[in-house]
PDB file of C-alpha atoms in Angstrom:
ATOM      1  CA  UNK A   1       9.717  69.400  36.491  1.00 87.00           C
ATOM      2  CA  UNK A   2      11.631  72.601  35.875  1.00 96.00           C
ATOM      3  CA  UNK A   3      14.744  73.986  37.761  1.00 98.00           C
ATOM      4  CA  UNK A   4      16.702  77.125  37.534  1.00 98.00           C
ATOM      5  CA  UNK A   5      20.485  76.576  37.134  1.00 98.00           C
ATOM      6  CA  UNK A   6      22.564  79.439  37.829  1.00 98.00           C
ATOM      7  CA  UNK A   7      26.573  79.328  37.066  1.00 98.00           C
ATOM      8  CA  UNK A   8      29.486  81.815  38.156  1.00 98.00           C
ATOM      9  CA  UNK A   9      32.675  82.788  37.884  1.00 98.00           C
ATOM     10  CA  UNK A  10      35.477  80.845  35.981  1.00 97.00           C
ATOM     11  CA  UNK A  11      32.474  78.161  35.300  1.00 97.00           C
ATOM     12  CA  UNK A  12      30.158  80.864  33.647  1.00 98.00           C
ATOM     13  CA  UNK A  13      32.722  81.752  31.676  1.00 97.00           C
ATOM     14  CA  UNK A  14      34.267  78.364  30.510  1.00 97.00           C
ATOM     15  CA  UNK A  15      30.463  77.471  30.291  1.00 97.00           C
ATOM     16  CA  UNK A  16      29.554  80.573  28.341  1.00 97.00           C
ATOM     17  CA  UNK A  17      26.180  80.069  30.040  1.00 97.00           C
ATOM     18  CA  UNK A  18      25.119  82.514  33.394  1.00 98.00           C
ATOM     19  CA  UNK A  19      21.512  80.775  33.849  1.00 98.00           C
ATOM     20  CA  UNK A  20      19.418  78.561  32.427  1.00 98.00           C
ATOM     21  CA  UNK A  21      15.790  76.661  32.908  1.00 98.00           C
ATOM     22  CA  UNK A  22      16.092  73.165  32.589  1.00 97.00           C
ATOM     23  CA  UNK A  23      13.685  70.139  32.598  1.00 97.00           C
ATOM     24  CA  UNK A  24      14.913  67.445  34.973  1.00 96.00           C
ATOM     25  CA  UNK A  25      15.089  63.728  32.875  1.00 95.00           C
ATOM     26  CA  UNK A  26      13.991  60.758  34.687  1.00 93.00           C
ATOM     27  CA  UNK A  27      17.173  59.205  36.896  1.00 93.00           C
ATOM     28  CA  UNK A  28      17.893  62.777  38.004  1.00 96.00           C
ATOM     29  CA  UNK A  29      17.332  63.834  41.349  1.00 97.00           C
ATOM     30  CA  UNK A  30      20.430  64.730  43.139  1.00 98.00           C
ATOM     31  CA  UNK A  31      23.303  67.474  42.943  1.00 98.00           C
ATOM     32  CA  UNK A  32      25.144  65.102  41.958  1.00 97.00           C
ATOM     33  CA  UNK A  33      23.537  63.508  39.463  1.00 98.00           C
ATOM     34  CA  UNK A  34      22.114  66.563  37.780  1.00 98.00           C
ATOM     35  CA  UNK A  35      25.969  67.568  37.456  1.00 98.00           C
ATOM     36  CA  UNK A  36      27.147  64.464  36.151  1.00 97.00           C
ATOM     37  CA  UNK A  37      24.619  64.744  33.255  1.00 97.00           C
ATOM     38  CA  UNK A  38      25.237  68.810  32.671  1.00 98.00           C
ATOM     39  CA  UNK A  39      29.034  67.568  32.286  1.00 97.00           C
ATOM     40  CA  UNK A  40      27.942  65.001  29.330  1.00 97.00           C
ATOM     41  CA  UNK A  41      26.306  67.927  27.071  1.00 96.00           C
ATOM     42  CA  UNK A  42      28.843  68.503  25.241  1.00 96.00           C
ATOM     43  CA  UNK A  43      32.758  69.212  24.816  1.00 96.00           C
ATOM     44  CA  UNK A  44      32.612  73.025  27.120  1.00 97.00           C
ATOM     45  CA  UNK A  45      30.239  71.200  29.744  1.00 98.00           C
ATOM     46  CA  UNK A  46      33.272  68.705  30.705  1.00 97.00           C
ATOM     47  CA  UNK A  47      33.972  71.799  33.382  1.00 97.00           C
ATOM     48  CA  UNK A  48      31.367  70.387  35.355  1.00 97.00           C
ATOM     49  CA  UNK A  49      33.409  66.546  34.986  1.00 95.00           C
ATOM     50  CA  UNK A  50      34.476  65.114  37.820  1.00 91.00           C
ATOM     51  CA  UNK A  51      37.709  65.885  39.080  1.00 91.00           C
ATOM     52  CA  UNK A  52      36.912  69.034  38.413  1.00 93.00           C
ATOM     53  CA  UNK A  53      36.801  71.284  41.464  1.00 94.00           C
ATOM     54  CA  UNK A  54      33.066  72.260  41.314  1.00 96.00           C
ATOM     55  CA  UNK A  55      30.638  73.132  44.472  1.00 96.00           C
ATOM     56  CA  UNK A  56      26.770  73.617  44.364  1.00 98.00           C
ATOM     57  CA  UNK A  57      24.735  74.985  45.859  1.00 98.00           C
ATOM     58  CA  UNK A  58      20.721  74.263  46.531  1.00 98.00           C
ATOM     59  CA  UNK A  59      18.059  76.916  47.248  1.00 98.00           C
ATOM     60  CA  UNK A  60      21.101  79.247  48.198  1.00 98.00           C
ATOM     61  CA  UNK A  61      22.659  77.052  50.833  1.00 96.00           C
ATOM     62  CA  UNK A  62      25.704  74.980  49.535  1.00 96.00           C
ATOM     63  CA  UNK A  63      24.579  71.323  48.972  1.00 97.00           C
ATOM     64  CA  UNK A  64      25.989  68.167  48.947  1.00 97.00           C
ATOM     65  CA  UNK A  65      26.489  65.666  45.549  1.00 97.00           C
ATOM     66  CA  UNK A  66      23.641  63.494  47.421  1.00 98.00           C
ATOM     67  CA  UNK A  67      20.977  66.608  48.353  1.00 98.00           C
ATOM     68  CA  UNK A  68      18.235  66.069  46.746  1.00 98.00           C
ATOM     69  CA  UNK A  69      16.681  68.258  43.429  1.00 98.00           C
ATOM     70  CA  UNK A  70      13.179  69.150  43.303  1.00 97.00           C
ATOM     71  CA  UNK A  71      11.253  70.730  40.284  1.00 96.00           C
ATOM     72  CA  UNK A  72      11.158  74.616  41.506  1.00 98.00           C
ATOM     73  CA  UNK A  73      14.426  74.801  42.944  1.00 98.00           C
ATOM     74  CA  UNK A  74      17.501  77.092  42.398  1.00 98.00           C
ATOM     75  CA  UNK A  75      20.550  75.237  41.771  1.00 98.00           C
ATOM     76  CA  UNK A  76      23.815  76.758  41.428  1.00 98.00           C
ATOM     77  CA  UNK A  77      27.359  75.709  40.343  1.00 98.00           C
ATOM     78  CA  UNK A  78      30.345  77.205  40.726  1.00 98.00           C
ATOM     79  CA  UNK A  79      33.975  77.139  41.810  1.00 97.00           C
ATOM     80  CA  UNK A  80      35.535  76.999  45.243  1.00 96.00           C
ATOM     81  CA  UNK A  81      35.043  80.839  46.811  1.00 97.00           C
ATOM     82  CA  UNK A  82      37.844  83.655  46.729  1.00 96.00           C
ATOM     83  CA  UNK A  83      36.115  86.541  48.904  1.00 96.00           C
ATOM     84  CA  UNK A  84      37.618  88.434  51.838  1.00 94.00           C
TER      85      UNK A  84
ATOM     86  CA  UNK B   1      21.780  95.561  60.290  1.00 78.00           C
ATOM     87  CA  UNK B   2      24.597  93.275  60.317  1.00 96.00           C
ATOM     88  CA  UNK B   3      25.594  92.219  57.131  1.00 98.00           C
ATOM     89  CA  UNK B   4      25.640  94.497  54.115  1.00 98.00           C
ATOM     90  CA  UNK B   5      26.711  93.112  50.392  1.00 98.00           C
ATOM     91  CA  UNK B   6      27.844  96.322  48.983  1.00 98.00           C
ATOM     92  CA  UNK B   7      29.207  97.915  45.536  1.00 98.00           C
ATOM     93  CA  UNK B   8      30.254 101.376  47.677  1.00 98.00           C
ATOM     94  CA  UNK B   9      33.033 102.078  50.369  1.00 98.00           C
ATOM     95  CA  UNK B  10      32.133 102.300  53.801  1.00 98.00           C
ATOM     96  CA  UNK B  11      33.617 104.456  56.762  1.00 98.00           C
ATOM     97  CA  UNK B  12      35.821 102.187  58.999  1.00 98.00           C
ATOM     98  CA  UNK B  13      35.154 104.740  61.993  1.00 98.00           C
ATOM     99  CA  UNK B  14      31.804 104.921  61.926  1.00 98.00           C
ATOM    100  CA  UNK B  15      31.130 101.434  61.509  1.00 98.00           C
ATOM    101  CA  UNK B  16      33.254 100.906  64.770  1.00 98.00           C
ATOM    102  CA  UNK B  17      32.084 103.862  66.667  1.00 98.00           C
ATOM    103  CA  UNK B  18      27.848 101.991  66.297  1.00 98.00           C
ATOM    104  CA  UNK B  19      29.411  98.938  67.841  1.00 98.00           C
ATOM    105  CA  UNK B  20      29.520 100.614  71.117  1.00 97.00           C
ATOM    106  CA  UNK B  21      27.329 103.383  70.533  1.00 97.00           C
ATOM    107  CA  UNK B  22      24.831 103.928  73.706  1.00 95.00           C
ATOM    108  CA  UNK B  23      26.121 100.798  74.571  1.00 96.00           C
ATOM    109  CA  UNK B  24      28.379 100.746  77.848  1.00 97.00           C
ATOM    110  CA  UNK B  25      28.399  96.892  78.477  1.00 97.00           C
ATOM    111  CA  UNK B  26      30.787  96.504  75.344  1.00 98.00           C
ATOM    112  CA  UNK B  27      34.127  96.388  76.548  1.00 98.00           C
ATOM    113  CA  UNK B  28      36.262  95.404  73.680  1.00 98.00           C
ATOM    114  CA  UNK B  29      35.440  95.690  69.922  1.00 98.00           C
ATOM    115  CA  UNK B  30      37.939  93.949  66.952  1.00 98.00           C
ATOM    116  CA  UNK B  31      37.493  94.459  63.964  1.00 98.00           C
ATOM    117  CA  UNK B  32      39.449  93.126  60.671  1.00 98.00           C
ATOM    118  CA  UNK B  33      39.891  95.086  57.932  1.00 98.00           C
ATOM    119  CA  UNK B  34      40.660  93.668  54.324  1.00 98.00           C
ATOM    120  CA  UNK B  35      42.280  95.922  51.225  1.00 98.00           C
ATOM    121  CA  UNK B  36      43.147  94.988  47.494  1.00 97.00           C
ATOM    122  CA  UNK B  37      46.870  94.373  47.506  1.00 96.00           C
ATOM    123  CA  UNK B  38      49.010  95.266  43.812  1.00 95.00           C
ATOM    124  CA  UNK B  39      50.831  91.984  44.037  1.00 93.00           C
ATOM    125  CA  UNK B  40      48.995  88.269  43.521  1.00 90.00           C
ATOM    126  CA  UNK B  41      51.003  85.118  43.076  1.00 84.00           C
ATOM    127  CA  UNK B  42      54.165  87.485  41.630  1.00 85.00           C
ATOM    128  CA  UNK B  43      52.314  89.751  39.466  1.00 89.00           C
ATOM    129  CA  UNK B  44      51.327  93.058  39.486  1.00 94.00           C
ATOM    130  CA  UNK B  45      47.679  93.687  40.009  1.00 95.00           C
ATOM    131  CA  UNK B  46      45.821  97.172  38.148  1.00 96.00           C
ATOM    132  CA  UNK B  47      42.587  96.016  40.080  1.00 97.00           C
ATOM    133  CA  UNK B  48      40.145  92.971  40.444  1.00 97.00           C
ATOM    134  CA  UNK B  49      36.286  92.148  39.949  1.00 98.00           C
ATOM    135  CA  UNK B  50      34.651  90.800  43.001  1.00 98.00           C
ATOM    136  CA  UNK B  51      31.414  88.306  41.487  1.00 98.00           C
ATOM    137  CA  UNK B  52      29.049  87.326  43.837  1.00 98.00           C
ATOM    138  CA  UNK B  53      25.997  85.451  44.319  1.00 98.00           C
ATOM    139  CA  UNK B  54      23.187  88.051  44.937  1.00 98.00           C
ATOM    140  CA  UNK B  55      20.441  86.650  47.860  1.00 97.00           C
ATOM    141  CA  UNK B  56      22.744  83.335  49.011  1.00 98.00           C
ATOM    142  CA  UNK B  57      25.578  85.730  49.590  1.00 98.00           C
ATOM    143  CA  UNK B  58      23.791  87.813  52.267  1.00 98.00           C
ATOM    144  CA  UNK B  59      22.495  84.813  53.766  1.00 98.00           C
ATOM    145  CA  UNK B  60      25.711  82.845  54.014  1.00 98.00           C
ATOM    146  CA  UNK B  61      27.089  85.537  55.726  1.00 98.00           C
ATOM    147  CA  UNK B  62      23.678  86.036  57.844  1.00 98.00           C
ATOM    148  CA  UNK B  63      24.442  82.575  59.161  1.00 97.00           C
ATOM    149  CA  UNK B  64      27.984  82.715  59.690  1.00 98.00           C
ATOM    150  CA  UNK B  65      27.405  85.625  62.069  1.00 98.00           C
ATOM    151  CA  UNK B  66      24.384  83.978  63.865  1.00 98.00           C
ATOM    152  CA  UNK B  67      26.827  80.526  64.381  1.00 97.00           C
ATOM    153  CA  UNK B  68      29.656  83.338  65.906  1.00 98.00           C
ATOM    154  CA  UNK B  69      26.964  84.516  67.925  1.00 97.00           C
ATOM    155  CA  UNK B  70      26.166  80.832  69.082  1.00 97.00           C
ATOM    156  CA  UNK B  71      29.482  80.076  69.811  1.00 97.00           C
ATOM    157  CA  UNK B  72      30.428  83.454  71.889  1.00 97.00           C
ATOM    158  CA  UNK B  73      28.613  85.867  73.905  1.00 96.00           C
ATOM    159  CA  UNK B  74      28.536  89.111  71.453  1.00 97.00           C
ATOM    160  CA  UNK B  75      26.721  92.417  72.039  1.00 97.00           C
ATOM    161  CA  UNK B  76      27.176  93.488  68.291  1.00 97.00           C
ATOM    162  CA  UNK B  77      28.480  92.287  64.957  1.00 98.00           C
ATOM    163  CA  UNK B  78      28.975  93.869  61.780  1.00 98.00           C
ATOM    164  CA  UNK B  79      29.679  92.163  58.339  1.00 98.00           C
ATOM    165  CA  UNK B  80      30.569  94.633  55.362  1.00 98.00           C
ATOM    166  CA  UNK B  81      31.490  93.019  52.210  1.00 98.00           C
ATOM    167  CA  UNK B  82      31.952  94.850  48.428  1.00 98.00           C
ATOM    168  CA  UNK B  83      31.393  93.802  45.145  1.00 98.00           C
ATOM    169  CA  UNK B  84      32.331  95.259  41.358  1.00 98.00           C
ATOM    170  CA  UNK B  85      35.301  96.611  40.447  1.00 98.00           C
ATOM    171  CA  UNK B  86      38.191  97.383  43.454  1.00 98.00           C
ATOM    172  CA  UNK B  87      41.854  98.730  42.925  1.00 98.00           C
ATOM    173  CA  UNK B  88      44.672  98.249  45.029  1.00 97.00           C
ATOM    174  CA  UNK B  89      43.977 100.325  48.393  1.00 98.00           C
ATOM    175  CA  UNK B  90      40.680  99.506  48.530  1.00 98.00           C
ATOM    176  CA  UNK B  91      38.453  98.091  51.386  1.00 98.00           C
ATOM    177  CA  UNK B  92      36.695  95.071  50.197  1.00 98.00           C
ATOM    178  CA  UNK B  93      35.925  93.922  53.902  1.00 98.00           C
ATOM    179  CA  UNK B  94      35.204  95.028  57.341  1.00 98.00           C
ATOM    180  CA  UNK B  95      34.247  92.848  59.771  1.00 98.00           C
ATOM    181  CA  UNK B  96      33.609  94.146  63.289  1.00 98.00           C
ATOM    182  CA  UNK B  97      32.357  92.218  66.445  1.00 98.00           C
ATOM    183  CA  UNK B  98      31.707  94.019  70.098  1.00 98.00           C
ATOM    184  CA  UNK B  99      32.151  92.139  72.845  1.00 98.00           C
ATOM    185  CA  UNK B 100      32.660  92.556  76.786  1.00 97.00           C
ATOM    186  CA  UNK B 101      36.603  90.753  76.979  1.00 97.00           C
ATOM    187  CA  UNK B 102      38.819  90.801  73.941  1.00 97.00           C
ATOM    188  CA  UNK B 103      39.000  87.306  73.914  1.00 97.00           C
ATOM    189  CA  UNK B 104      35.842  86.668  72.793  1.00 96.00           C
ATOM    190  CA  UNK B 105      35.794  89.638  70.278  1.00 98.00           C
ATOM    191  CA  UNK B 106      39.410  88.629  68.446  1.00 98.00           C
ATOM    192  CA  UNK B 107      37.914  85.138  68.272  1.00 98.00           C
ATOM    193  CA  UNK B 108      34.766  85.316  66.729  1.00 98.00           C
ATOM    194  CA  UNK B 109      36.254  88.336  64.429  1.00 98.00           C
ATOM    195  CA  UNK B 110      38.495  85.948  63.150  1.00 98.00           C
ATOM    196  CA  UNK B 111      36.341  82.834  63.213  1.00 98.00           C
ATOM    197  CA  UNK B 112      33.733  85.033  60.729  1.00 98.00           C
ATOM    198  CA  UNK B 113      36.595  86.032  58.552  1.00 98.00           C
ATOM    199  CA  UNK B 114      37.817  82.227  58.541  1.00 97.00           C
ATOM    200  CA  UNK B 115      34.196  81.149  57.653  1.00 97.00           C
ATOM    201  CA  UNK B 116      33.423  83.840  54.992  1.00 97.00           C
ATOM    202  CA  UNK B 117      36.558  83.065  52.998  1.00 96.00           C
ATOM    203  CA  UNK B 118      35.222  79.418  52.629  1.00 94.00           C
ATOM    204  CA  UNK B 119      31.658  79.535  52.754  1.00 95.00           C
ATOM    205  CA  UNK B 120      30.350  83.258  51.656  1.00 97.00           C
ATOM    206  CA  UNK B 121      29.810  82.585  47.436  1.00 98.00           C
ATOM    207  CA  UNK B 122      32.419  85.654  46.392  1.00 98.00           C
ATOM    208  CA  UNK B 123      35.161  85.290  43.387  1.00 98.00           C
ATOM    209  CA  UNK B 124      37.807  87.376  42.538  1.00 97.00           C
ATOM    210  CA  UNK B 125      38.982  88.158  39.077  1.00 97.00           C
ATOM    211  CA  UNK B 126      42.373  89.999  38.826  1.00 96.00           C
ATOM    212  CA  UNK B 127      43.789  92.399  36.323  1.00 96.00           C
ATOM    213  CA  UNK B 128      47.302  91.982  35.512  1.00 94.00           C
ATOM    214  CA  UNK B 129      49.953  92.387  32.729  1.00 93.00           C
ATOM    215  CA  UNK B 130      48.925  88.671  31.587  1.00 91.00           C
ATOM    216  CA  UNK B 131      45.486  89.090  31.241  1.00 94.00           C
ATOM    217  CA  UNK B 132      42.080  88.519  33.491  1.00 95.00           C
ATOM    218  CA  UNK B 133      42.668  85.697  35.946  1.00 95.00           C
ATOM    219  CA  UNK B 134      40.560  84.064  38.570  1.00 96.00           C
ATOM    220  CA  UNK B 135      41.790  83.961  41.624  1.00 94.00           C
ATOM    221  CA  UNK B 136      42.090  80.244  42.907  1.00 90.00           C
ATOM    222  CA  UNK B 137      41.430  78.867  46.294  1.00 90.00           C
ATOM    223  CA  UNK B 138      43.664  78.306  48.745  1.00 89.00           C
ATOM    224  CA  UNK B 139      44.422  75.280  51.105  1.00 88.00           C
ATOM    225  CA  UNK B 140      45.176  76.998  53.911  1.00 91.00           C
ATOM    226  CA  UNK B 141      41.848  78.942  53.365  1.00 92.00           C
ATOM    227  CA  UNK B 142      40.128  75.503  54.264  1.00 90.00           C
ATOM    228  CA  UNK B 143      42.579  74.407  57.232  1.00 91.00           C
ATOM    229  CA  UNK B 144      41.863  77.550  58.949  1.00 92.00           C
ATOM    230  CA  UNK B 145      38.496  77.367  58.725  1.00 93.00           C
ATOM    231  CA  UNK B 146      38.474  73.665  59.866  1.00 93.00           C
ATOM    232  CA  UNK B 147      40.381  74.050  63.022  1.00 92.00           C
ATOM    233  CA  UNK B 148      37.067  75.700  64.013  1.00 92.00           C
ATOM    234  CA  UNK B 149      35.474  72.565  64.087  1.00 88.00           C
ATOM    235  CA  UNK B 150      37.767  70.787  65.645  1.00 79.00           C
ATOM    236  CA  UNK B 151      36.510  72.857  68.682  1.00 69.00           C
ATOM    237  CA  UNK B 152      39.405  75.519  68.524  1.00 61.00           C
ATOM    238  CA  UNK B 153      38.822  78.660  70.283  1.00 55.00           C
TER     239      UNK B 153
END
Protein backbone atom coordinates (compact mmCIF):
# COMPACT_ATOMS: atom_id res chain seq x y z
CA UNK A 1 0.00 0.00 0.00
CA UNK A 2 3.09 2.02 -0.81
CA UNK A 3 3.44 5.14 -3.12
CA UNK A 4 6.31 7.19 -4.25
CA UNK A 5 5.85 10.96 -3.67
CA UNK A 6 8.07 13.11 -5.52
CA UNK A 7 8.16 17.13 -4.80
CA UNK A 8 9.84 20.10 -6.85
CA UNK A 9 10.73 23.32 -7.03
CA UNK A 10 9.68 26.09 -4.50
CA UNK A 11 7.64 23.03 -2.73
CA UNK A 12 10.87 20.82 -2.37
CA UNK A 13 12.42 23.45 -0.97
CA UNK A 14 9.80 24.91 1.52
CA UNK A 15 9.21 21.09 2.11
CA UNK A 16 12.88 20.31 2.56
CA UNK A 17 11.82 16.89 1.25
CA UNK A 18 12.65 15.84 -2.82
CA UNK A 19 11.01 12.17 -2.48
CA UNK A 20 9.68 10.04 -0.25
CA UNK A 21 7.88 6.35 0.14
CA UNK A 22 4.84 6.55 1.91
CA UNK A 23 2.18 4.06 3.20
CA UNK A 24 -1.31 5.16 2.18
CA UNK A 25 -3.79 5.27 5.66
CA UNK A 26 -7.20 4.05 5.28
CA UNK A 27 -9.66 7.14 3.93
CA UNK A 28 -6.92 7.95 1.41
CA UNK A 29 -7.36 7.36 -2.07
CA UNK A 30 -7.42 10.45 -4.08
CA UNK A 31 -4.95 13.40 -5.08
CA UNK A 32 -6.74 15.19 -3.19
CA UNK A 33 -7.07 13.58 -0.24
CA UNK A 34 -3.54 12.28 -0.01
CA UNK A 35 -2.63 16.17 -0.16
CA UNK A 36 -4.93 17.28 2.33
CA UNK A 37 -3.36 14.81 4.85
CA UNK A 38 0.55 15.56 3.65
CA UNK A 39 -0.54 19.33 4.51
CA UNK A 40 -1.58 18.21 8.28
CA UNK A 41 2.09 16.71 9.09
CA UNK A 42 3.30 19.29 10.49
CA UNK A 43 3.98 23.23 10.56
CA UNK A 44 6.46 23.16 6.86
CA UNK A 45 3.78 20.69 5.27
CA UNK A 46 1.01 23.63 5.44
CA UNK A 47 2.65 24.37 1.70
CA UNK A 48 0.62 21.69 0.53
CA UNK A 49 -2.77 23.62 2.48
CA UNK A 50 -5.30 24.59 0.52
CA UNK A 51 -5.25 27.82 -0.96
CA UNK A 52 -2.09 27.13 -1.69
CA UNK A 53 -1.34 27.03 -5.41
CA UNK A 54 -0.27 23.33 -5.67
CA UNK A 55 -0.73 20.87 -8.89
CA UNK A 56 -0.11 17.02 -8.99
CA UNK A 57 0.56 15.00 -10.91
CA UNK A 58 -0.24 10.96 -11.20
CA UNK A 59 1.95 8.36 -12.96
CA UNK A 60 3.55 11.46 -14.82
CA UNK A 61 0.40 12.90 -16.28
CA UNK A 62 -1.04 15.90 -14.24
CA UNK A 63 -4.07 14.68 -12.18
CA UNK A 64 -6.96 16.00 -10.82
CA UNK A 65 -7.80 16.49 -6.68
CA UNK A 66 -10.46 13.54 -7.44
CA UNK A 67 -7.95 10.95 -9.60
CA UNK A 68 -7.66 8.23 -7.91
CA UNK A 69 -4.22 6.80 -5.82
CA UNK A 70 -3.23 3.33 -6.08
CA UNK A 71 -0.46 1.51 -4.00
CA UNK A 72 2.54 1.50 -6.76
CA UNK A 73 1.99 4.75 -8.15
CA UNK A 74 4.19 7.90 -8.64
CA UNK A 75 2.67 10.90 -7.30
CA UNK A 76 4.08 14.22 -7.65
CA UNK A 77 3.46 17.75 -6.23
CA UNK A 78 4.55 20.77 -7.23
CA UNK A 79 3.91 24.38 -8.20
CA UNK A 80 2.27 25.87 -11.25
CA UNK A 81 5.10 25.46 -14.30
CA UNK A 82 7.58 28.35 -15.43
CA UNK A 83 9.33 26.66 -18.62
CA UNK A 84 9.75 28.17 -22.08
CA UNK B 1 13.17 12.40 -32.70
CA UNK B 2 10.99 15.15 -31.77
CA UNK B 3 11.35 16.17 -28.44
CA UNK B 4 14.69 16.34 -26.67
CA UNK B 5 14.97 17.44 -22.72
CA UNK B 6 18.44 18.69 -22.81
CA UNK B 7 21.29 20.16 -20.37
CA UNK B 8 23.48 21.27 -23.78
CA UNK B 9 22.88 24.02 -26.53
CA UNK B 10 21.66 23.06 -29.72
CA UNK B 11 22.30 24.56 -33.33
CA UNK B 12 19.22 26.65 -34.40
CA UNK B 13 20.29 26.01 -38.19
CA UNK B 14 20.60 22.67 -38.19
CA UNK B 15 17.64 21.90 -36.33
CA UNK B 16 15.71 23.94 -39.07
CA UNK B 17 17.62 22.83 -42.04
CA UNK B 18 16.23 18.54 -40.89
CA UNK B 19 12.75 19.99 -41.00
CA UNK B 20 12.88 20.09 -44.68
CA UNK B 21 15.71 17.99 -45.32
CA UNK B 22 14.94 15.45 -48.41
CA UNK B 23 11.70 16.63 -47.87
CA UNK B 24 10.18 18.83 -50.82
CA UNK B 25 6.43 18.72 -49.76
CA UNK B 26 7.32 21.15 -46.77
CA UNK B 27 6.59 24.47 -47.82
CA UNK B 28 6.84 26.62 -44.81
CA UNK B 29 8.72 25.88 -41.53
CA UNK B 30 8.32 28.38 -38.11
CA UNK B 31 10.07 28.00 -35.62
CA UNK B 32 10.19 29.98 -32.08
CA UNK B 33 13.11 30.53 -30.43
CA UNK B 34 13.33 31.32 -26.57
CA UNK B 35 16.63 33.06 -24.72
CA UNK B 36 17.33 33.97 -20.95
CA UNK B 37 16.64 37.67 -20.72
CA UNK B 38 18.94 39.90 -17.76
CA UNK B 39 15.81 41.62 -16.58
CA UNK B 40 12.73 39.69 -14.53
CA UNK B 41 10.00 41.61 -12.79
CA UNK B 42 12.65 44.86 -12.50
CA UNK B 43 15.68 43.12 -11.50
CA UNK B 44 18.70 42.23 -12.91
CA UNK B 45 19.17 38.60 -13.64
CA UNK B 46 23.18 36.88 -13.43
CA UNK B 47 21.43 33.58 -14.67
CA UNK B 48 18.60 31.04 -13.70
CA UNK B 49 18.20 27.17 -12.89
CA UNK B 50 15.74 25.44 -15.07
CA UNK B 51 14.24 22.15 -12.63
CA UNK B 52 12.44 19.72 -14.34
CA UNK B 53 10.64 16.60 -13.96
CA UNK B 54 12.83 13.86 -15.62
CA UNK B 55 10.42 11.02 -17.66
CA UNK B 56 6.85 13.20 -17.30
CA UNK B 57 8.67 16.10 -18.85
CA UNK B 58 9.49 14.32 -22.15
CA UNK B 59 6.18 12.91 -22.23
CA UNK B 60 4.18 16.06 -21.64
CA UNK B 61 5.85 17.49 -24.33
CA UNK B 62 5.52 14.06 -26.45
CA UNK B 63 1.80 14.69 -26.18
CA UNK B 64 1.58 18.23 -26.73
CA UNK B 65 3.22 17.69 -30.11
CA UNK B 66 1.08 14.59 -31.03
CA UNK B 67 -2.35 16.92 -30.04
CA UNK B 68 -0.55 19.80 -32.63
CA UNK B 69 -0.25 17.11 -34.94
CA UNK B 70 -4.04 16.18 -34.43
CA UNK B 71 -5.15 19.46 -34.78
CA UNK B 72 -3.01 20.47 -38.10
CA UNK B 73 -1.62 18.69 -40.94
CA UNK B 74 2.36 18.76 -40.10
CA UNK B 75 5.17 17.03 -42.02
CA UNK B 76 7.71 17.58 -39.09
CA UNK B 77 7.99 18.91 -35.56
CA UNK B 78 10.75 19.51 -33.36
CA UNK B 79 10.64 20.23 -29.52
CA UNK B 80 14.11 21.25 -27.88
CA UNK B 81 13.95 22.18 -24.34
CA UNK B 82 17.20 22.76 -21.70
CA UNK B 83 17.66 22.23 -18.28
CA UNK B 84 20.55 23.28 -15.47
CA UNK B 85 22.06 26.31 -15.23
CA UNK B 86 21.38 29.16 -18.29
CA UNK B 87 22.70 32.87 -18.40
CA UNK B 88 21.28 35.64 -20.11
CA UNK B 89 21.75 34.94 -24.04
CA UNK B 90 21.07 31.62 -23.80
CA UNK B 91 18.65 29.30 -25.78
CA UNK B 92 16.49 27.47 -23.41
CA UNK B 93 13.90 26.60 -26.28
CA UNK B 94 13.47 25.85 -29.86
CA UNK B 95 10.50 24.79 -31.13
CA UNK B 96 10.20 24.12 -34.86
CA UNK B 97 7.16 22.76 -36.89
CA UNK B 98 7.27 22.10 -40.96
CA UNK B 99 4.39 22.43 -42.66
CA UNK B 100 3.07 22.88 -46.40
CA UNK B 101 1.22 26.77 -45.83
CA UNK B 102 2.48 29.04 -43.11
CA UNK B 103 -0.68 29.11 -41.60
CA UNK B 104 -0.67 25.96 -40.30
CA UNK B 105 3.08 26.05 -39.28
CA UNK B 106 2.82 29.66 -37.21
CA UNK B 107 -0.21 28.07 -35.57
CA UNK B 108 0.71 24.96 -34.23
CA UNK B 109 4.37 26.57 -33.44
CA UNK B 110 2.67 28.77 -31.27
CA UNK B 111 -0.10 26.52 -30.00
CA UNK B 112 3.04 24.02 -28.68
CA UNK B 113 4.77 26.95 -27.14
CA UNK B 114 1.28 28.06 -25.52
CA UNK B 115 0.81 24.43 -24.24
CA UNK B 116 4.40 23.78 -22.97
CA UNK B 117 4.44 26.93 -20.85
CA UNK B 118 1.34 25.49 -18.96
CA UNK B 119 1.52 21.93 -19.11
CA UNK B 120 5.40 20.76 -19.69
CA UNK B 121 6.59 20.27 -15.58
CA UNK B 122 9.72 22.99 -15.95
CA UNK B 123 10.57 25.77 -13.09
CA UNK B 124 12.73 28.50 -13.21
CA UNK B 125 14.86 29.76 -10.42
CA UNK B 126 16.52 33.21 -10.98
CA UNK B 127 19.70 34.74 -9.74
CA UNK B 128 19.55 38.25 -8.84
CA UNK B 129 21.00 40.96 -6.51
CA UNK B 130 18.16 39.85 -3.89
CA UNK B 131 18.81 36.43 -3.74
CA UNK B 132 17.45 32.97 -5.52
CA UNK B 133 13.84 33.42 -6.55
CA UNK B 134 11.32 31.22 -8.23
CA UNK B 135 9.89 32.39 -10.95
CA UNK B 136 5.97 32.56 -10.54
CA UNK B 137 3.31 31.80 -13.02
CA UNK B 138 1.69 33.97 -15.01
CA UNK B 139 -2.08 34.59 -15.86
CA UNK B 140 -1.74 35.35 -19.14
CA UNK B 141 0.37 32.09 -19.45
CA UNK B 142 -3.07 30.25 -18.80
CA UNK B 143 -5.40 32.61 -21.03
CA UNK B 144 -3.26 31.96 -23.92
CA UNK B 145 -3.22 28.59 -23.63
CA UNK B 146 -7.05 28.44 -23.09
CA UNK B 147 -8.10 30.30 -26.12
CA UNK B 148 -6.92 27.02 -27.70
CA UNK B 149 -9.73 25.33 -26.43
CA UNK B 150 -12.08 27.54 -27.10
CA UNK B 151 -11.45 26.29 -30.72
CA UNK B 152 -9.07 29.27 -31.72
CA UNK B 153 -6.96 28.75 -34.64
Amino acid sequence: MTVKILYFASLKEALGCTEESFVLPSGVSTVGELRSFLAERGEKWKALGEGRNVRAARNQRMAAPADPVLPGDEIAFFPPVTGG
Amino acid sequence: MTVSVQAEDFDVAAEIAALSAGRNEVGAVATFLGLVRDVSGGSNVAAMTLEHYPGMTEKSLEEIVEQASARWSLYGVRVIHRFGRLEPGDRIVFVGVAGAHRGEAFAACEFIMDYLKTRAPFWKLEETPEGARWVDARDSDDSAAARWEQGGR
